[in-house]
Amino acid sequence: MAKKTFQIAIDGPVGAGKSTVAKLVAERLQILYVDTGAMYRAVALYMKRNGVSWEDEEAISQRLSELTITLSRPVDDQVDGRNVTVTLNGEDVSWEIRKADMGEGASVVSQYQAVRKKLVSLQQQLATNISVIMEGRDIGTKVLPKAQTKIYLDAGVQERARRKLEQSVKLGHGITFEAAVKDVETRDAREMGRKIDPLRPAEGAWMLNTTGLSITQVVDRIVERVSGEL
Ligand code: DC
């Protein structure tokens, strides 16, 4: 008998801990982890490299057909602290898309219809006939509306800014706490306020506030709950 597949959709704002948590839950449950933000980052990187402004929706929409993006589990020499291996037209860009300005670029280009259309379709293909945990901003609402488990991960602005700051220090970019707070607020406003697929909890989503919780506590809670639903 074919094994039943299942989908876990995690949404939430920047700094809520989605990537770290989703990757660990995927390891515990032995399922595929899909980081959809990485795809929007790859689009931002490609446009920047080709001198296309992130504000130029028309040019970006036209040039999307030039991009092939893949996501895979890191293997061999790729096991270097990354959560996922991302290729852009065959080149490994896993670290380059993590640079601070790529988060901002991804947040801008992800507002455009053509970009969302292409990436949502790619994400849906990835989740066909396979168990996945997918995280982003519109997973429960748009990409996988039939997911068995939908989670909205959240945390206070100060806490999310603190995490972002920690992350950027690890990546070697120095920003101030004030700049991190401002960045979180700007991205929240853009992603919750955009016309297409704005960030919001999916209907019936489990609202999980991670303020004050450790990563292990969040992962344990999710695994416990999901195991009960399988
Ligand atoms: O999760 P992240 O910071 O890597 O995502 C980068 C940007 O991509 C985020 O600011 C908004 C956008 N994004 C989106 O619009 N929809 C998704 N499903 C995932 C990310």
PDB file of C-alpha atoms and ligand atoms in Angstrom:
ATOM      1  CA  MET A   1       0.000   0.000   0.000  1.00  0.00           C
ATOM      2  CA  ALA A   2       1.328   3.481  -0.835  1.00  0.00           C
ATOM      3  CA  LYS A   3       2.365   5.488   2.204  1.00  0.00           C
ATOM      4  CA  LYS A   4       0.067   8.431   2.913  1.00  0.00           C
ATOM      5  CA  THR A   5       1.794  11.743   2.337  1.00  0.00           C
ATOM      6  CA  PHE A   6       1.197  14.822   4.423  1.00  0.00           C
ATOM      7  CA  GLN A   7       1.930  18.515   4.275  1.00  0.00           C
ATOM      8  CA  ILE A   8       2.837  20.966   7.000  1.00  0.00           C
ATOM      9  CA  ALA A   9       2.515  24.645   6.112  1.00  0.00           C
ATOM     10  CA  ILE A  10       4.289  27.245   8.230  1.00  0.00           C
ATOM     11  CA  ASP A  11       3.739  30.947   7.744  1.00  0.00           C
ATOM     12  CA  GLY A  12       4.782  33.947   9.739  1.00  0.00           C
ATOM     13  CA  PRO A  13       6.674  37.240   9.646  1.00  0.00           C
ATOM     14  CA  VAL A  14      10.410  37.777   9.342  1.00  0.00           C
ATOM     15  CA  GLY A  15      12.342  36.590  12.379  1.00  0.00           C
ATOM     16  CA  ALA A  16       9.611  34.315  13.743  1.00  0.00           C
ATOM     17  CA  GLY A  17      12.020  31.374  13.502  1.00  0.00           C
ATOM     18  CA  LYS A  18      10.323  29.564  10.610  1.00  0.00           C
ATOM     19  CA  SER A  19      13.447  28.310   8.789  1.00  0.00           C
ATOM     20  CA  THR A  20      15.325  27.003  11.812  1.00  0.00           C
ATOM     21  CA  VAL A  21      12.256  25.322  13.218  1.00  0.00           C
ATOM     22  CA  ALA A  22      11.033  23.871   9.906  1.00  0.00           C
ATOM     23  CA  LYS A  23      14.421  22.392   9.109  1.00  0.00           C
ATOM     24  CA  LEU A  24      14.624  20.652  12.497  1.00  0.00           C
ATOM     25  CA  VAL A  25      11.046  19.370  12.296  1.00  0.00           C
ATOM     26  CA  ALA A  26      11.828  18.000   8.817  1.00  0.00           C
ATOM     27  CA  GLU A  27      14.834  16.128  10.204  1.00  0.00           C
ATOM     28  CA  ARG A  28      12.838  14.686  13.088  1.00  0.00           C
ATOM     29  CA  LEU A  29       9.983  13.557  10.833  1.00  0.00           C
ATOM     30  CA  GLN A  30      12.257  12.591   7.916  1.00  0.00           C
ATOM     31  CA  ILE A  31      10.380  14.683   5.392  1.00  0.00           C
ATOM     32  CA  LEU A  32      11.374  17.289   2.805  1.00  0.00           C
ATOM     33  CA  TYR A  33      11.969  20.863   3.964  1.00  0.00           C
ATOM     34  CA  VAL A  34      11.088  23.607   1.488  1.00  0.00           C
ATOM     35  CA  ASP A  35      12.270  27.160   2.196  1.00  0.00           C
ATOM     36  CA  THR A  36      10.189  29.274  -0.167  1.00  0.00           C
ATOM     37  CA  GLY A  37      11.835  32.546   0.878  1.00  0.00           C
ATOM     38  CA  ALA A  38      15.050  31.230  -0.670  1.00  0.00           C
ATOM     39  CA  MET A  39      13.358  31.249  -4.077  1.00  0.00           C
ATOM     40  CA  TYR A  40      12.297  34.899  -3.782  1.00  0.00           C
ATOM     41  CA  ARG A  41      15.845  35.692  -2.673  1.00  0.00           C
ATOM     42  CA  ALA A  42      17.224  33.948  -5.775  1.00  0.00           C
ATOM     43  CA  VAL A  43      15.001  36.115  -7.990  1.00  0.00           C
ATOM     44  CA  ALA A  44      16.264  39.250  -6.219  1.00  0.00           C
ATOM     45  CA  LEU A  45      19.867  38.110  -6.656  1.00  0.00           C
ATOM     46  CA  TYR A  46      19.468  37.379 -10.348  1.00  0.00           C
ATOM     47  CA  MET A  47      17.902  40.777 -11.036  1.00  0.00           C
ATOM     48  CA  LYS A  48      20.578  42.600  -9.060  1.00  0.00           C
ATOM     49  CA  ARG A  49      23.369  40.817 -10.902  1.00  0.00           C
ATOM     50  CA  ASN A  50      21.784  41.752 -14.200  1.00  0.00           C
ATOM     51  CA  GLY A  51      21.318  45.390 -13.311  1.00  0.00           C
ATOM     52  CA  VAL A  52      17.507  45.179 -13.114  1.00  0.00           C
ATOM     53  CA  SER A  53      16.076  47.396 -10.385  1.00  0.00           C
ATOM     54  CA  TRP A  54      13.936  45.588  -7.797  1.00  0.00           C
ATOM     55  CA  GLU A  55      11.380  48.336  -8.312  1.00  0.00           C
ATOM     56  CA  ASP A  56      11.018  47.581 -12.041  1.00  0.00           C
ATOM     57  CA  GLU A  57       8.089  45.159 -12.076  1.00  0.00           C
ATOM     58  CA  GLU A  58       7.824  45.082 -15.848  1.00  0.00           C
ATOM     59  CA  ALA A  59      11.452  44.185 -16.511  1.00  0.00           C
ATOM     60  CA  ILE A  60      11.477  41.621 -13.711  1.00  0.00           C
ATOM     61  CA  SER A  61       8.320  39.989 -15.035  1.00  0.00           C
ATOM     62  CA  GLN A  62       9.814  39.774 -18.520  1.00  0.00           C
ATOM     63  CA  ARG A  63      13.094  38.275 -17.416  1.00  0.00           C
ATOM     64  CA  LEU A  64      11.685  35.606 -15.116  1.00  0.00           C
ATOM     65  CA  SER A  65      11.796  32.991 -17.859  1.00  0.00           C
ATOM     66  CA  GLU A  66      15.619  33.215 -17.742  1.00  0.00           C
ATOM     67  CA  LEU A  67      15.714  31.709 -14.254  1.00  0.00           C
ATOM     68  CA  THR A  68      15.879  28.109 -13.130  1.00  0.00           C
ATOM     69  CA  ILE A  69      15.891  27.682  -9.367  1.00  0.00           C
ATOM     70  CA  THR A  70      16.367  24.427  -7.488  1.00  0.00           C
ATOM     71  CA  LEU A  71      16.266  23.590  -3.788  1.00  0.00           C
ATOM     72  CA  SER A  72      17.820  20.474  -2.310  1.00  0.00           C
ATOM     73  CA  ARG A  73      19.031  18.984   0.909  1.00  0.00           C
ATOM     74  CA  PRO A  74      22.744  19.812   1.509  1.00  0.00           C
ATOM     75  CA  VAL A  75      25.014  16.831   0.852  1.00  0.00           C
ATOM     76  CA  ASP A  76      28.773  16.163   1.151  1.00  0.00           C
ATOM     77  CA  ASP A  77      30.773  19.420   1.060  1.00  0.00           C
ATOM     78  CA  GLN A  78      27.545  21.426   1.088  1.00  0.00           C
ATOM     79  CA  VAL A  79      27.063  20.542   4.761  1.00  0.00           C
ATOM     80  CA  ASP A  80      28.526  23.834   5.994  1.00  0.00           C
ATOM     81  CA  GLY A  81      25.796  25.299   8.214  1.00  0.00           C
ATOM     82  CA  ARG A  82      23.327  26.103   5.449  1.00  0.00           C
ATOM     83  CA  ASN A  83      19.704  24.949   5.840  1.00  0.00           C
ATOM     84  CA  VAL A  84      19.204  24.244   2.175  1.00  0.00           C
ATOM     85  CA  THR A  85      21.175  24.206  -1.069  1.00  0.00           C
ATOM     86  CA  VAL A  86      19.840  26.679  -3.592  1.00  0.00           C
ATOM     87  CA  THR A  87      20.941  26.831  -7.196  1.00  0.00           C
ATOM     88  CA  LEU A  88      20.286  29.604  -9.666  1.00  0.00           C
ATOM     89  CA  ASN A  89      20.803  28.520 -13.270  1.00  0.00           C
ATOM     90  CA  GLY A  90      23.039  25.741 -12.022  1.00  0.00           C
ATOM     91  CA  GLU A  91      25.194  27.882  -9.725  1.00  0.00           C
ATOM     92  CA  ASP A  92      25.200  27.282  -5.969  1.00  0.00           C
ATOM     93  CA  VAL A  93      23.974  30.575  -4.458  1.00  0.00           C
ATOM     94  CA  SER A  94      23.031  29.206  -1.026  1.00  0.00           C
ATOM     95  CA  TRP A  95      25.169  31.727   0.861  1.00  0.00           C
ATOM     96  CA  GLU A  96      24.939  34.662  -1.489  1.00  0.00           C
ATOM     97  CA  ILE A  97      21.147  34.854  -1.123  1.00  0.00           C
ATOM     98  CA  ARG A  98      21.558  35.187   2.663  1.00  0.00           C
ATOM     99  CA  LYS A  99      23.259  38.568   2.394  1.00  0.00           C
ATOM    100  CA  ALA A 100      21.289  41.254   4.199  1.00  0.00           C
ATOM    101  CA  ASP A 101      20.158  43.163   1.113  1.00  0.00           C
ATOM    102  CA  MET A 102      18.764  40.006  -0.524  1.00  0.00           C
ATOM    103  CA  GLY A 103      16.131  39.770   2.213  1.00  0.00           C
ATOM    104  CA  GLU A 104      15.054  43.291   1.373  1.00  0.00           C
ATOM    105  CA  GLY A 105      15.196  42.586  -2.386  1.00  0.00           C
ATOM    106  CA  ALA A 106      13.126  39.417  -1.958  1.00  0.00           C
ATOM    107  CA  SER A 107      10.555  41.320   0.058  1.00  0.00           C
ATOM    108  CA  VAL A 108      10.229  43.876  -2.773  1.00  0.00           C
ATOM    109  CA  VAL A 109      10.118  41.493  -5.772  1.00  0.00           C
ATOM    110  CA  SER A 110       7.732  39.124  -3.984  1.00  0.00           C
ATOM    111  CA  GLN A 111       5.009  41.745  -4.367  1.00  0.00           C
ATOM    112  CA  TYR A 112       4.783  41.167  -8.113  1.00  0.00           C
ATOM    113  CA  GLN A 113       2.126  38.930  -9.650  1.00  0.00           C
ATOM    114  CA  ALA A 114       4.395  37.276 -12.229  1.00  0.00           C
ATOM    115  CA  VAL A 115       7.018  36.436  -9.626  1.00  0.00           C
ATOM    116  CA  ARG A 116       4.470  34.909  -7.277  1.00  0.00           C
ATOM    117  CA  LYS A 117       2.824  32.959 -10.072  1.00  0.00           C
ATOM    118  CA  LYS A 118       6.067  31.331 -11.152  1.00  0.00           C
ATOM    119  CA  LEU A 119       7.266  30.497  -7.650  1.00  0.00           C
ATOM    120  CA  VAL A 120       3.932  29.308  -6.260  1.00  0.00           C
ATOM    121  CA  SER A 121       3.664  26.865  -9.151  1.00  0.00           C
ATOM    122  CA  LEU A 122       7.210  25.603  -8.543  1.00  0.00           C
ATOM    123  CA  GLN A 123       6.450  25.169  -4.846  1.00  0.00           C
ATOM    124  CA  GLN A 124       3.275  23.227  -5.562  1.00  0.00           C
ATOM    125  CA  GLN A 125       5.186  20.920  -7.908  1.00  0.00           C
ATOM    126  CA  LEU A 126       7.762  20.252  -5.197  1.00  0.00           C
ATOM    127  CA  ALA A 127       5.059  19.129  -2.791  1.00  0.00           C
ATOM    128  CA  THR A 128       3.340  16.734  -5.175  1.00  0.00           C
ATOM    129  CA  ASN A 129       3.188  13.139  -3.936  1.00  0.00           C
ATOM    130  CA  ILE A 130       5.700  13.692  -1.176  1.00  0.00           C
ATOM    131  CA  SER A 131       5.507  14.655   2.490  1.00  0.00           C
ATOM    132  CA  VAL A 132       6.812  18.165   3.093  1.00  0.00           C
ATOM    133  CA  ILE A 133       7.169  20.933   5.585  1.00  0.00           C
ATOM    134  CA  MET A 134       7.088  24.181   3.654  1.00  0.00           C
ATOM    135  CA  GLU A 135       7.571  27.635   5.126  1.00  0.00           C
ATOM    136  CA  GLY A 136       6.956  31.132   3.828  1.00  0.00           C
ATOM    137  CA  ARG A 137       4.275  33.815   3.878  1.00  0.00           C
ATOM    138  CA  ASP A 138       1.413  32.302   1.865  1.00  0.00           C
ATOM    139  CA  ILE A 139       1.841  28.568   2.280  1.00  0.00           C
ATOM    140  CA  GLY A 140      -1.334  27.794   4.219  1.00  0.00           C
ATOM    141  CA  THR A 141      -3.369  30.432   2.413  1.00  0.00           C
ATOM    142  CA  LYS A 142      -2.232  29.918  -1.182  1.00  0.00           C
ATOM    143  CA  VAL A 143       0.434  27.306  -1.947  1.00  0.00           C
ATOM    144  CA  LEU A 144      -0.831  24.341   0.081  1.00  0.00           C
ATOM    145  CA  PRO A 145      -4.359  25.256   1.209  1.00  0.00           C
ATOM    146  CA  LYS A 146      -5.110  21.577   1.818  1.00  0.00           C
ATOM    147  CA  ALA A 147      -2.145  21.031   4.135  1.00  0.00           C
ATOM    148  CA  GLN A 148      -3.091  18.789   7.072  1.00  0.00           C
ATOM    149  CA  THR A 149      -1.276  21.071   9.511  1.00  0.00           C
ATOM    150  CA  LYS A 150      -1.104  24.840   9.195  1.00  0.00           C
ATOM    151  CA  ILE A 151       0.939  26.832  11.626  1.00  0.00           C
ATOM    152  CA  TYR A 152       1.313  30.584  12.035  1.00  0.00           C
ATOM    153  CA  LEU A 153       4.570  31.235  13.845  1.00  0.00           C
ATOM    154  CA  ASP A 154       4.897  34.646  15.427  1.00  0.00           C
ATOM    155  CA  ALA A 155       6.932  36.602  17.979  1.00  0.00           C
ATOM    156  CA  GLY A 156       7.093  40.222  19.154  1.00  0.00           C
ATOM    157  CA  VAL A 157       8.893  42.823  17.011  1.00  0.00           C
ATOM    158  CA  GLN A 158      11.721  43.332  19.528  1.00  0.00           C
ATOM    159  CA  GLU A 159      12.327  39.603  19.796  1.00  0.00           C
ATOM    160  CA  ARG A 160      12.329  39.162  16.023  1.00  0.00           C
ATOM    161  CA  ALA A 161      14.713  42.103  15.587  1.00  0.00           C
ATOM    162  CA  ARG A 162      17.018  40.587  18.199  1.00  0.00           C
ATOM    163  CA  ARG A 163      17.055  37.280  16.288  1.00  0.00           C
ATOM    164  CA  LYS A 164      17.698  39.046  13.018  1.00  0.00           C
ATOM    165  CA  LEU A 165      20.579  40.914  14.557  1.00  0.00           C
ATOM    166  CA  GLU A 166      22.075  37.675  15.884  1.00  0.00           C
ATOM    167  CA  GLN A 167      21.709  36.084  12.472  1.00  0.00           C
ATOM    168  CA  SER A 168      23.339  38.977  10.662  1.00  0.00           C
ATOM    169  CA  VAL A 169      26.263  39.030  13.085  1.00  0.00           C
ATOM    170  CA  LYS A 170      26.773  35.311  12.368  1.00  0.00           C
ATOM    171  CA  LEU A 171      26.762  36.070   8.665  1.00  0.00           C
ATOM    172  CA  GLY A 172      29.322  38.807   9.221  1.00  0.00           C
ATOM    173  CA  HIS A 173      27.080  41.837   8.573  1.00  0.00           C
ATOM    174  CA  GLY A 174      27.113  44.449  11.285  1.00  0.00           C
ATOM    175  CA  ILE A 175      23.800  46.265  11.803  1.00  0.00           C
ATOM    176  CA  THR A 176      22.488  48.066  14.848  1.00  0.00           C
ATOM    177  CA  PHE A 177      19.496  46.918  16.887  1.00  0.00           C
ATOM    178  CA  GLU A 178      17.592  50.041  15.795  1.00  0.00           C
ATOM    179  CA  ALA A 179      18.210  49.177  12.142  1.00  0.00           C
ATOM    180  CA  ALA A 180      17.032  45.612  12.746  1.00  0.00           C
ATOM    181  CA  VAL A 181      13.778  46.861  14.333  1.00  0.00           C
ATOM    182  CA  LYS A 182      13.207  49.222  11.427  1.00  0.00           C
ATOM    183  CA  ASP A 183      13.859  46.446   8.911  1.00  0.00           C
ATOM    184  CA  VAL A 184      11.406  44.104  10.645  1.00  0.00           C
ATOM    185  CA  GLU A 185       8.737  46.823  10.725  1.00  0.00           C
ATOM    186  CA  THR A 186       9.243  47.727   7.058  1.00  0.00           C
ATOM    187  CA  ARG A 187       9.018  44.120   5.925  1.00  0.00           C
ATOM    188  CA  ASP A 188       5.954  43.437   8.091  1.00  0.00           C
ATOM    189  CA  ALA A 189       4.141  46.423   6.610  1.00  0.00           C
ATOM    190  CA  ARG A 190       5.032  45.427   3.032  1.00  0.00           C
ATOM    191  CA  GLU A 191       4.244  41.730   3.386  1.00  0.00           C
ATOM    192  CA  MET A 192       1.014  42.122   5.366  1.00  0.00           C
ATOM    193  CA  GLY A 193      -0.137  45.051   3.265  1.00  0.00           C
ATOM    194  CA  ARG A 194       0.598  43.835  -0.258  1.00  0.00           C
ATOM    195  CA  LYS A 195      -2.249  43.242  -2.702  1.00  0.00           C
ATOM    196  CA  ILE A 196      -1.350  39.701  -3.790  1.00  0.00           C
ATOM    197  CA  ASP A 197      -1.222  36.926  -1.212  1.00  0.00           C
ATOM    198  CA  PRO A 198      -0.564  39.099   1.833  1.00  0.00           C
ATOM    199  CA  LEU A 199       0.851  37.453   4.927  1.00  0.00           C
ATOM    200  CA  ARG A 200      -1.929  36.368   7.260  1.00  0.00           C
ATOM    201  CA  PRO A 201      -2.839  33.275   9.248  1.00  0.00           C
ATOM    202  CA  ALA A 202      -4.603  30.629   7.166  1.00  0.00           C
ATOM    203  CA  GLU A 203      -8.071  29.644   8.258  1.00  0.00           C
ATOM    204  CA  GLY A 204      -7.809  27.163  11.086  1.00  0.00           C
ATOM    205  CA  ALA A 205      -4.072  27.785  11.522  1.00  0.00           C
ATOM    206  CA  TRP A 206      -2.486  26.947  14.839  1.00  0.00           C
ATOM    207  CA  MET A 207      -1.188  30.255  16.218  1.00  0.00           C
ATOM    208  CA  LEU A 208       2.144  29.656  17.891  1.00  0.00           C
ATOM    209  CA  ASN A 209       3.901  32.582  19.557  1.00  0.00           C
ATOM    210  CA  THR A 210       7.578  31.770  20.004  1.00  0.00           C
ATOM    211  CA  THR A 211       8.522  34.754  22.185  1.00  0.00           C
ATOM    212  CA  GLY A 212      10.496  33.414  25.141  1.00  0.00           C
ATOM    213  CA  LEU A 213      10.536  29.843  23.801  1.00  0.00           C
ATOM    214  CA  SER A 214      13.733  28.063  22.803  1.00  0.00           C
ATOM    215  CA  ILE A 215      14.052  26.492  19.359  1.00  0.00           C
ATOM    216  CA  THR A 216      13.905  23.025  20.903  1.00  0.00           C
ATOM    217  CA  GLN A 217      10.695  23.878  22.744  1.00  0.00           C
ATOM    218  CA  VAL A 218       9.049  25.071  19.523  1.00  0.00           C
ATOM    219  CA  VAL A 219      10.233  22.017  17.564  1.00  0.00           C
ATOM    220  CA  ASP A 220       9.015  19.664  20.323  1.00  0.00           C
ATOM    221  CA  ARG A 221       5.593  21.275  20.359  1.00  0.00           C
ATOM    222  CA  ILE A 222       5.208  21.000  16.615  1.00  0.00           C
ATOM    223  CA  VAL A 223       6.429  17.404  16.399  1.00  0.00           C
ATOM    224  CA  GLU A 224       4.141  16.399  19.259  1.00  0.00           C
ATOM    225  CA  ARG A 225       1.134  18.015  17.687  1.00  0.00           C
ATOM    226  CA  VAL A 226       1.832  16.806  14.163  1.00  0.00           C
ATOM    227  CA  SER A 227       2.459  13.257  15.333  1.00  0.00           C
ATOM    228  CA  GLY A 228      -1.010  13.264  16.855  1.00  0.00           C
ATOM    229  CA  GLU A 229      -2.532  14.332  13.567  1.00  0.00           C
ATOM    230  CA  LEU A 230      -0.783  11.816  11.301  1.00  0.00           C
TER     231      LEU A 230
HETATM  232  O1   DC B   1      11.744  34.022   4.662  1.00  0.00           O
HETATM  233  P1   DC B   1      12.718  34.960   3.959  1.00  0.00           P
HETATM  234  O2   DC B   1      13.130  36.109   4.798  1.00  0.00           O
HETATM  235  O3   DC B   1      13.874  34.226   3.373  1.00  0.00           O
HETATM  236  O4   DC B   1      11.893  35.526   2.715  1.00  0.00           O
HETATM  237  C1   DC B   1      12.390  36.566   1.918  1.00  0.00           C
HETATM  238  C2   DC B   1      11.235  37.391   1.386  1.00  0.00           C
HETATM  239  O5   DC B   1      10.489  36.643   0.418  1.00  0.00           O
HETATM  240  C3   DC B   1      10.214  37.807   2.438  1.00  0.00           C
HETATM  241  O6   DC B   1      10.585  39.034   2.994  1.00  0.00           O
HETATM  242  C4   DC B   1       8.919  37.867   1.676  1.00  0.00           C
HETATM  243  C5   DC B   1       9.099  36.947   0.517  1.00  0.00           C
HETATM  244  N1   DC B   1       8.349  35.704   0.617  1.00  0.00           N
HETATM  245  C6   DC B   1       7.054  35.701   0.161  1.00  0.00           C
HETATM  246  O7   DC B   1       6.553  36.732  -0.264  1.00  0.00           O
HETATM  247  N2   DC B   1       6.349  34.544   0.138  1.00  0.00           N
HETATM  248  C7   DC B   1       6.864  33.408   0.600  1.00  0.00           C
HETATM  249  N3   DC B   1       6.149  32.285   0.567  1.00  0.00           N
HETATM  250  C8   DC B   1       8.197  33.388   1.096  1.00  0.00           C
HETATM  251  C9   DC B   1       8.912  34.577   1.114  1.00  0.00           C
END
